[in-house]
CSV table of C-alpha atoms in Angstrom, one decimal:
chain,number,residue,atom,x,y,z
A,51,UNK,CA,-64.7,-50.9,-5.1
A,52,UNK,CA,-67.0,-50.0,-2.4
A,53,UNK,CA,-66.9,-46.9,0.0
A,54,UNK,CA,-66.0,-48.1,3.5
A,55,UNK,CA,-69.6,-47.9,5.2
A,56,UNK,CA,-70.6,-47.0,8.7
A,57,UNK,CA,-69.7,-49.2,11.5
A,58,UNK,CA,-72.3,-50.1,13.9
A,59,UNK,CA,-70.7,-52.2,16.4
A,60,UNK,CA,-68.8,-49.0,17.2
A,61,UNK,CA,-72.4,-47.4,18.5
A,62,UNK,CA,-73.2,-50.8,20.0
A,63,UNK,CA,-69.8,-51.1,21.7
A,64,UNK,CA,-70.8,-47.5,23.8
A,65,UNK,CA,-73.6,-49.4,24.8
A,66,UNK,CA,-72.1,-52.2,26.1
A,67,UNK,CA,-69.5,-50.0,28.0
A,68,UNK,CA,-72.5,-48.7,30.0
A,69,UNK,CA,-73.7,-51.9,30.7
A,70,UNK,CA,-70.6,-52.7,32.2
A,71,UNK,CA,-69.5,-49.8,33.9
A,72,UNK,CA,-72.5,-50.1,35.4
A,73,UNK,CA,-73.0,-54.1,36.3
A,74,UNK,CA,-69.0,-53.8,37.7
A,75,UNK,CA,-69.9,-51.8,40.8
A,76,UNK,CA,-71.6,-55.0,42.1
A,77,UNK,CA,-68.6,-57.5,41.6
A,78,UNK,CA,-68.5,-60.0,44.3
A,79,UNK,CA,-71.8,-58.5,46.0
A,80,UNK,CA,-73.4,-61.7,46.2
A,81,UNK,CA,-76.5,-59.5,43.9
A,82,UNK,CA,-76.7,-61.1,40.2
A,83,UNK,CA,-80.1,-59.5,40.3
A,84,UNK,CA,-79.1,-56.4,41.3
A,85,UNK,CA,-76.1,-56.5,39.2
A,86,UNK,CA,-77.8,-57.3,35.9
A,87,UNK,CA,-80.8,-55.0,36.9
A,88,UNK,CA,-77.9,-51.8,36.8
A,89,UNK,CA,-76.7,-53.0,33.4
A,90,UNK,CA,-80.0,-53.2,32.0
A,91,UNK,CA,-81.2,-50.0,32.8
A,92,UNK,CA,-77.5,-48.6,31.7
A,93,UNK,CA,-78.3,-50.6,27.8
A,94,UNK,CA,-81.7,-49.0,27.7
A,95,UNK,CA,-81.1,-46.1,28.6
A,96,UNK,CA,-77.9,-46.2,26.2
A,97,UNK,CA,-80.1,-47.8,23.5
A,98,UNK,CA,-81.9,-44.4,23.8
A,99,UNK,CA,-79.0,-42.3,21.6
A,100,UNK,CA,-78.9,-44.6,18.5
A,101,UNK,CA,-80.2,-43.6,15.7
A,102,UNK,CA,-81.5,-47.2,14.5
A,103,UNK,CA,-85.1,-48.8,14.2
A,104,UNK,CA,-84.2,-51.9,16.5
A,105,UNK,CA,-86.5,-54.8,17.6
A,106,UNK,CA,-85.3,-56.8,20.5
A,107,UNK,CA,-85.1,-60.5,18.9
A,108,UNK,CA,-83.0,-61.6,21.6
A,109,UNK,CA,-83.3,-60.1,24.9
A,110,UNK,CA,-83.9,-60.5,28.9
A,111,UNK,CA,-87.2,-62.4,28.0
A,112,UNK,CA,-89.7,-64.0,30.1
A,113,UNK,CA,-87.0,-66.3,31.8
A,114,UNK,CA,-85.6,-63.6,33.5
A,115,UNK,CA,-89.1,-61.5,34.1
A,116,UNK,CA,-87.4,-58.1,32.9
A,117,UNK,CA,-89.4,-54.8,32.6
A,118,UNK,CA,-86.7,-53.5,29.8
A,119,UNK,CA,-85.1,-55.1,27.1
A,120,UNK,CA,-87.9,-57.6,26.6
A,121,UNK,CA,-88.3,-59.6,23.5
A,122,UNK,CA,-90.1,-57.6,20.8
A,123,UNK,CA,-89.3,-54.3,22.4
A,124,UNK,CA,-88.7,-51.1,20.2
A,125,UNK,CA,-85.0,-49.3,20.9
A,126,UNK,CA,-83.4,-46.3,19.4
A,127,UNK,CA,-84.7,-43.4,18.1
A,128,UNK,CA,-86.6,-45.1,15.1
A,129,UNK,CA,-84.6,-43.3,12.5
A,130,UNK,CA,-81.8,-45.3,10.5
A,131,UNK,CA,-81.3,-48.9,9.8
A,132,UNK,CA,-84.2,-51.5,10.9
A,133,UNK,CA,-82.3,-54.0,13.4
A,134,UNK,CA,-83.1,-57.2,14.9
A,135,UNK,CA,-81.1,-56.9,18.5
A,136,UNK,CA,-79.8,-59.7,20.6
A,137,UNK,CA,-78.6,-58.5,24.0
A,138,UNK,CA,-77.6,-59.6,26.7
A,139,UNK,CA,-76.4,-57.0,29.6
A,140,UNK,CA,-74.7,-59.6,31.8
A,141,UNK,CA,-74.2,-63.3,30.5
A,142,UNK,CA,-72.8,-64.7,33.6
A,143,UNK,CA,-74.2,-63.4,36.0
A,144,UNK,CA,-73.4,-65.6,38.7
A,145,UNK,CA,-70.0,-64.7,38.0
A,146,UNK,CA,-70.6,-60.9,38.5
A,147,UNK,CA,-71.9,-62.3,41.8
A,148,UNK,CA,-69.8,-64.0,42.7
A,149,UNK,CA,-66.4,-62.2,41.4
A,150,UNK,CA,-65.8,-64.6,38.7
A,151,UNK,CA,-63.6,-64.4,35.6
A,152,UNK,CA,-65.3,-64.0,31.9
A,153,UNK,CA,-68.8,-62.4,32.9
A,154,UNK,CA,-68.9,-59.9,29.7
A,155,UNK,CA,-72.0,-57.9,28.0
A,156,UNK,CA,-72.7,-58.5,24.6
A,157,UNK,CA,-74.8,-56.9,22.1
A,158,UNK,CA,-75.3,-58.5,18.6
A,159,UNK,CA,-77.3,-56.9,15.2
A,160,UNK,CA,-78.1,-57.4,11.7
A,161,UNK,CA,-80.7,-56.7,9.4
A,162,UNK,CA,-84.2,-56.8,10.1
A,163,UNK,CA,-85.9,-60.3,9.1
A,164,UNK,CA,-82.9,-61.9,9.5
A,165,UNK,CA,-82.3,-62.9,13.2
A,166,UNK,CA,-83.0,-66.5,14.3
A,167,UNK,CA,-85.9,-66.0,17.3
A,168,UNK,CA,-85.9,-68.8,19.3
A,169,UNK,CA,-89.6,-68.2,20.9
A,170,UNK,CA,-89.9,-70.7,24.1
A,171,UNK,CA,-86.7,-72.5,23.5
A,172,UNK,CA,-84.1,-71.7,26.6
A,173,UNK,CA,-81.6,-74.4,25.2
A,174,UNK,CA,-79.8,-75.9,22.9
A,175,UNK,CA,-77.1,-78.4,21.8
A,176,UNK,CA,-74.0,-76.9,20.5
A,177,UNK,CA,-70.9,-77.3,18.6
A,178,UNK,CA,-68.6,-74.5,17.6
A,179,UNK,CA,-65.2,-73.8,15.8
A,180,UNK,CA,-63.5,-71.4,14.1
A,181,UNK,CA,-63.0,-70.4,10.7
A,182,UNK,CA,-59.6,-73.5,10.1
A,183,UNK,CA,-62.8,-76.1,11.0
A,184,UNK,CA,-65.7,-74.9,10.3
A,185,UNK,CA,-66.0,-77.4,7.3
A,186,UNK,CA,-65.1,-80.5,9.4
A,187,UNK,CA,-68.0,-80.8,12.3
A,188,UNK,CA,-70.8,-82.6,12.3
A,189,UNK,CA,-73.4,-82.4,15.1
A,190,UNK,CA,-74.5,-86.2,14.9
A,191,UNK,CA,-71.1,-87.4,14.4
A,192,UNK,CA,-69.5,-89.4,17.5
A,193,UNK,CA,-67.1,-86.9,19.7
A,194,UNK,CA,-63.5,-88.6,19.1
A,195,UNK,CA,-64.4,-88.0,15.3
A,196,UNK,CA,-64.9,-84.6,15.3
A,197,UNK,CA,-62.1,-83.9,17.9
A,198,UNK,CA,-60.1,-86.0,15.2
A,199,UNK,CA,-61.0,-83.7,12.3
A,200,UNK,CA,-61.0,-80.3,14.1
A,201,UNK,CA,-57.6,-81.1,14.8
A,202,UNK,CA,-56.7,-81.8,11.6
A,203,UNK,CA,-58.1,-78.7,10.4
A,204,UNK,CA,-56.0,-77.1,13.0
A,205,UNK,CA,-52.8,-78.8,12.0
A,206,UNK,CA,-52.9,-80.3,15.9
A,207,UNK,CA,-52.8,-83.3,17.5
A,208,UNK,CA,-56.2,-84.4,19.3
A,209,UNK,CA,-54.0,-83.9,22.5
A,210,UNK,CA,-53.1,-80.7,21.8
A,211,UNK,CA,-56.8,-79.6,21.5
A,212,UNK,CA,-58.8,-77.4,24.1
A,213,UNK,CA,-62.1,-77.9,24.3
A,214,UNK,CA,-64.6,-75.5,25.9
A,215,UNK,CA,-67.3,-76.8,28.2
A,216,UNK,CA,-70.0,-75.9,31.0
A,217,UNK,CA,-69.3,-77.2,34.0
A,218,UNK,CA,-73.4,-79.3,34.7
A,219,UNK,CA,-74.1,-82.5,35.1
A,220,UNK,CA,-75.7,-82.9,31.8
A,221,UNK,CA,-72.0,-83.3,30.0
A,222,UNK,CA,-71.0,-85.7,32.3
A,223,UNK,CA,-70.6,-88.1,29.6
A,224,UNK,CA,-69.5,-85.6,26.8
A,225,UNK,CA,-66.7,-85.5,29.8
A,226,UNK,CA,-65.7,-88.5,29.8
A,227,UNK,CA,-66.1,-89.3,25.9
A,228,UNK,CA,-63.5,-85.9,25.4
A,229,UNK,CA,-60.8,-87.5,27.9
A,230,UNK,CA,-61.3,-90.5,25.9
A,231,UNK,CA,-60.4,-89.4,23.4
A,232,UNK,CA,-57.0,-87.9,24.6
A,233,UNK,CA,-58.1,-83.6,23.8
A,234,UNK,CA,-58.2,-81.0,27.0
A,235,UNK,CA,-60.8,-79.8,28.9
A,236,UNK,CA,-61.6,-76.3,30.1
A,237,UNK,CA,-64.7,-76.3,32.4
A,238,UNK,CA,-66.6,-73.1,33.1
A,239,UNK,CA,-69.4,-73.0,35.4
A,240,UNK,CA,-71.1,-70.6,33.0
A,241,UNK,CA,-70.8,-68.3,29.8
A,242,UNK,CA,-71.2,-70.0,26.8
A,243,UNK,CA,-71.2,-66.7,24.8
A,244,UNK,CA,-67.8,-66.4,26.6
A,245,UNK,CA,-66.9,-69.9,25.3
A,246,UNK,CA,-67.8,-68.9,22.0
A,247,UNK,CA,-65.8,-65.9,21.9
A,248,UNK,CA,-62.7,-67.9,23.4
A,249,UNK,CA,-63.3,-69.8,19.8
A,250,UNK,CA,-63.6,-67.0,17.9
A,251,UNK,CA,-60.8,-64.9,19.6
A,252,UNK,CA,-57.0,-66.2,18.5
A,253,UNK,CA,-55.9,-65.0,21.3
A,254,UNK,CA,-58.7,-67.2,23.3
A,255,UNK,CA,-56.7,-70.5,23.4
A,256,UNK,CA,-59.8,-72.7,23.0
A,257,UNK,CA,-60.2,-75.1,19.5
A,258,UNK,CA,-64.0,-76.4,19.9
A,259,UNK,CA,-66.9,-75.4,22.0
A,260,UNK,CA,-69.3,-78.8,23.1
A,261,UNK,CA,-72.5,-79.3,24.9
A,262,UNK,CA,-75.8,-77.7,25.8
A,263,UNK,CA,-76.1,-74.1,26.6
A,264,UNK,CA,-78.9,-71.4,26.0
A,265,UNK,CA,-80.6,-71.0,22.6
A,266,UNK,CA,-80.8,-66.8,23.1
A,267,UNK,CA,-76.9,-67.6,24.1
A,268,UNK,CA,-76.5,-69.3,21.0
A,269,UNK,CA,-77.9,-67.0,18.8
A,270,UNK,CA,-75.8,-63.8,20.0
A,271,UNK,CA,-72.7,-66.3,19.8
A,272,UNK,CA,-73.3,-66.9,16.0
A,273,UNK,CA,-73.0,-63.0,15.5
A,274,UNK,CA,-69.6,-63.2,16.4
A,275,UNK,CA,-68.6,-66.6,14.9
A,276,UNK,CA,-70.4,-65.5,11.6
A,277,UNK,CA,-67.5,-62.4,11.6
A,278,UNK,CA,-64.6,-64.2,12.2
A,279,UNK,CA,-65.6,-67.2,9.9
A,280,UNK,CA,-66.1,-69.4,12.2
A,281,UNK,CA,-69.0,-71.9,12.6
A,282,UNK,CA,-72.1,-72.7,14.7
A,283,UNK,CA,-74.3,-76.0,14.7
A,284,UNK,CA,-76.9,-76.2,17.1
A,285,UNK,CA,-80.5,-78.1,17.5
A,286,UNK,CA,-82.6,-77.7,19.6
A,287,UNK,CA,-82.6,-79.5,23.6
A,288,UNK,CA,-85.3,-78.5,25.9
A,289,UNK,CA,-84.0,-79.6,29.7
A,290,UNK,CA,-87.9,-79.9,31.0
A,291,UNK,CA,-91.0,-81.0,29.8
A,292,UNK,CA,-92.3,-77.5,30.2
A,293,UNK,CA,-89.8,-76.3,27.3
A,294,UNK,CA,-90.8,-79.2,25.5
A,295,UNK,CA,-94.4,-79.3,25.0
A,296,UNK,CA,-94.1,-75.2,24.7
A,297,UNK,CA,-91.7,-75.7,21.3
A,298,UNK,CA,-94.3,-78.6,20.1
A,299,UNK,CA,-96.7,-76.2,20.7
A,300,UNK,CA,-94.9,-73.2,18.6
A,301,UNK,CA,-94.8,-75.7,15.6
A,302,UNK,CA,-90.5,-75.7,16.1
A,303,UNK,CA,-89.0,-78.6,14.1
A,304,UNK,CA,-86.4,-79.9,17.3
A,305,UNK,CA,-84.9,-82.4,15.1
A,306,UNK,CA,-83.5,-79.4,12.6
A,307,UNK,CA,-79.9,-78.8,13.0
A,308,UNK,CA,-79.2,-74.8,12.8
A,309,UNK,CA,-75.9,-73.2,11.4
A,310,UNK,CA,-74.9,-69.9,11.3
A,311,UNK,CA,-76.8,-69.5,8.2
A,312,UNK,CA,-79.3,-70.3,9.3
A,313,UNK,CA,-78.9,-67.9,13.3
A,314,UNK,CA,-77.9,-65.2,11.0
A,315,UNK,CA,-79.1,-64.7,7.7
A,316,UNK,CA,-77.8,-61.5,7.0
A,317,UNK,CA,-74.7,-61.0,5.0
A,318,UNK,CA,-73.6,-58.7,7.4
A,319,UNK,CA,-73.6,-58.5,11.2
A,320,UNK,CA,-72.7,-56.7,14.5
A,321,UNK,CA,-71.5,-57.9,17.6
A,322,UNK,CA,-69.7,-55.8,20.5
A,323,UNK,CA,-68.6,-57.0,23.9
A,324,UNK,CA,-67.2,-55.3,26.9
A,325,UNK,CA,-65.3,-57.0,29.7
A,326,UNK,CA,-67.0,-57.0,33.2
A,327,UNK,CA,-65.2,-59.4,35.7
A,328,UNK,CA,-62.4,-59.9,33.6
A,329,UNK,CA,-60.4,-62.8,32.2
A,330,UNK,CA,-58.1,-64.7,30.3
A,331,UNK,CA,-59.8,-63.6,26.9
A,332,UNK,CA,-61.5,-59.9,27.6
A,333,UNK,CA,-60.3,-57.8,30.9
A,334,UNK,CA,-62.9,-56.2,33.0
A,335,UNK,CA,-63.4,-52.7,34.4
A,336,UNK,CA,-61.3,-51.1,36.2
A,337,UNK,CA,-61.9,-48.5,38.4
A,338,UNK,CA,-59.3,-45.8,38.8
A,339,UNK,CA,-59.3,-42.1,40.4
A,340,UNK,CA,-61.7,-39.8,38.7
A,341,UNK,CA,-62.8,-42.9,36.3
A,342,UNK,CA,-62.7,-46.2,34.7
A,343,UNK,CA,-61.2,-48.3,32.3
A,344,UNK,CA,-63.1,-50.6,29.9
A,345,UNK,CA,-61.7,-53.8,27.4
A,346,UNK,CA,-64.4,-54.5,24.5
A,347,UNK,CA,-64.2,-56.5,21.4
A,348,UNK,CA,-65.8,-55.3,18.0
A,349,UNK,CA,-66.7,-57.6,15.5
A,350,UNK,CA,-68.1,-56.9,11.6
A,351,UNK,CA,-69.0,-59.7,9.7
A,352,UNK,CA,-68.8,-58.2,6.6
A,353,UNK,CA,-65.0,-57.2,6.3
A,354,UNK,CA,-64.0,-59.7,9.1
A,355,UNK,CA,-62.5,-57.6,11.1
A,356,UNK,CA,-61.5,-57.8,14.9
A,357,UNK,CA,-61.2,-54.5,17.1
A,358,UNK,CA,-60.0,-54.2,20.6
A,359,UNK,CA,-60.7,-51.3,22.4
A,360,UNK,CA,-59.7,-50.1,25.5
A,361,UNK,CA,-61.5,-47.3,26.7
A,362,UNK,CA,-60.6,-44.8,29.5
A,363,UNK,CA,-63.9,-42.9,30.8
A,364,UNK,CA,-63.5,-39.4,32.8
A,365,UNK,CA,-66.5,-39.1,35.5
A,366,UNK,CA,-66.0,-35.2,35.4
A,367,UNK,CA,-66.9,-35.2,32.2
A,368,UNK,CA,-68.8,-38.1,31.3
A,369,UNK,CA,-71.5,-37.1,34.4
A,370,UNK,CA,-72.4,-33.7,33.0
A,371,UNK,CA,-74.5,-35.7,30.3
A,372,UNK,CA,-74.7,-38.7,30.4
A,373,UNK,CA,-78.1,-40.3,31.9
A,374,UNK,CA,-76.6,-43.0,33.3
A,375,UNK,CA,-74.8,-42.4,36.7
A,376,UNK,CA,-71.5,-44.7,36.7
A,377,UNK,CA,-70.7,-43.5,40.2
């Protein structure tokens, strides 16, 4: 027997809360920059309070030309556990834009050394299921065959299944290969962090997540799907020649198919999310008199466990200290 130890998706989960407090006040603006811009500066400055030694393995990166949160950048105070970090203070940002459903902030963590970095790669191919499948998919196999055997897993017919896509031109044929073969289709225009969550989540309603999405995406994704149980596959899928030549370049093997174990090498792992925009999986914030009101999911990969908080924030209070001004 083993002393219940300390919880760090409870620390992370504050930090996502500022992120999202923050990011909510420009819902339906028509500003994803200046949206995500307020929720990074609310994660730094959050980051700030946490006693850990974290390197950013994951974060706002060179595709988004960030001043904070940039990959390889120091957070916390430097005291506690060392931490690779994968953040990300607004995935969907077009929907925070635009007044979307499912534009969340996610945070994920494990030990140092043991974070997937995906250097100049931007995407990826994916496949992703929960913890009743994740012995039946196979990334080369055709689509009406692993429909066939996630349902199975499931104890479903192939009609019955849901199945999780972004809404690009890219899937058109994965599209048409999934109606095929007689399963569902929910498309989302973005968030595939989201759609992994929806996998993870049993209250999310989706069996499989398909297509090709963003590698840092991935990677924070696996966090969560490595606590529930669930499973990952990915390989590399640059969408330019640019990406390409730059992961020849890095010496990455493209034809290597990833897992979970391979994302995450850690036996244990963090992941935290809080709701911004809301939706069918993870409400957003909601602004009331005098305050707010947060929904966030905690995962630990270690006992498997799945917390949902909701968090009610008092600006009376909260303002006389915190650094971050919510109003």
């Amino acid at each position: 027997m083993q002393a219940p130890e300390k919880n760090l998706a409870f620390d992370l989960v504050r930090v996502t809360e500022s992120a999202a407090l923050s990011a909510a006040r420009w819902l339906g603006l028509g500003n994803k920059e200046g949206g995500d811009g307020a929720a990074v500066d609310a994660m730094r400055l959050s980051f700030n309070s946490l006693d850990i030694n974290g390197t950013v393995i994951i974060g706002e990166g060179e595709k988004d030309n960030a001043p904070m949160l940039y990959n390889g950048e120091k957070i916390g105070t430097g005291d506690g556990a060392s931490l690779d970090i994968a953040v990300d203070p607004v995935e969907g940002t077009n929907l925070l834009a635009t007044g979307r459903p499912n534009s969340i902030s996610v945070i994920g963590a494990c030990a140092a050394g043991t974070m997937y970095n995906p250097g100049p790669s931007y995407y990826m191919q994916k496949i992703a299921v929960g913890p009743e499948a994740r012995n039946v998919i196979d990334i080369d196999a055709p689509v009406k065959d692993n429909l066939r055997n996630v349902a199975k897993a499931r104890g479903k017919d192939i009609h019955d299944l849901v199945v999780f896509i972004l809404d690009k031109p890219r899937h058109q044929r994965l599209i048409q290969e999934i109606r095929e073969a007689g399963a569902r289709i929910q498309l989302h225009t973005d968030g595939d962090v989201a759609g992994a969550l929806m996998v993870a989540d049993p209250r999310g309603g989706i069996d499989i997540m398909m297509g090709t999405g963003g590698t840092p995406e991935g990677v924070i994704a696996a966090c969560a799907l490595k606590g529930v149980g669930g499973q990952l596959l990915g390989r590399l899928d640059p969408q330019s020649l640019v990406e390409k030549e730059a992961i020849e370049k890095a010496g990455v093997d493209m034809r290597e198919i990833l897992s979970i174990e391979s994302l995450i090498k850690a036996d244990d792992a963090f992941f935290a999310a809080t709701g911004i925009s809301g939706g069918s999986f993870l409400n957003g914030v909601e602004f009331v008199g005098g305050g707010a009101v947060t929904h966030s999911l905690v995962i630990r990969a270690k006992t498997g466990t799945i917390r949902y908080i909701e968090s009610h924030h008092n600006w009376n209070r909260l303002m006389k200290f915190s650094a971050v001004d919510y109003s």
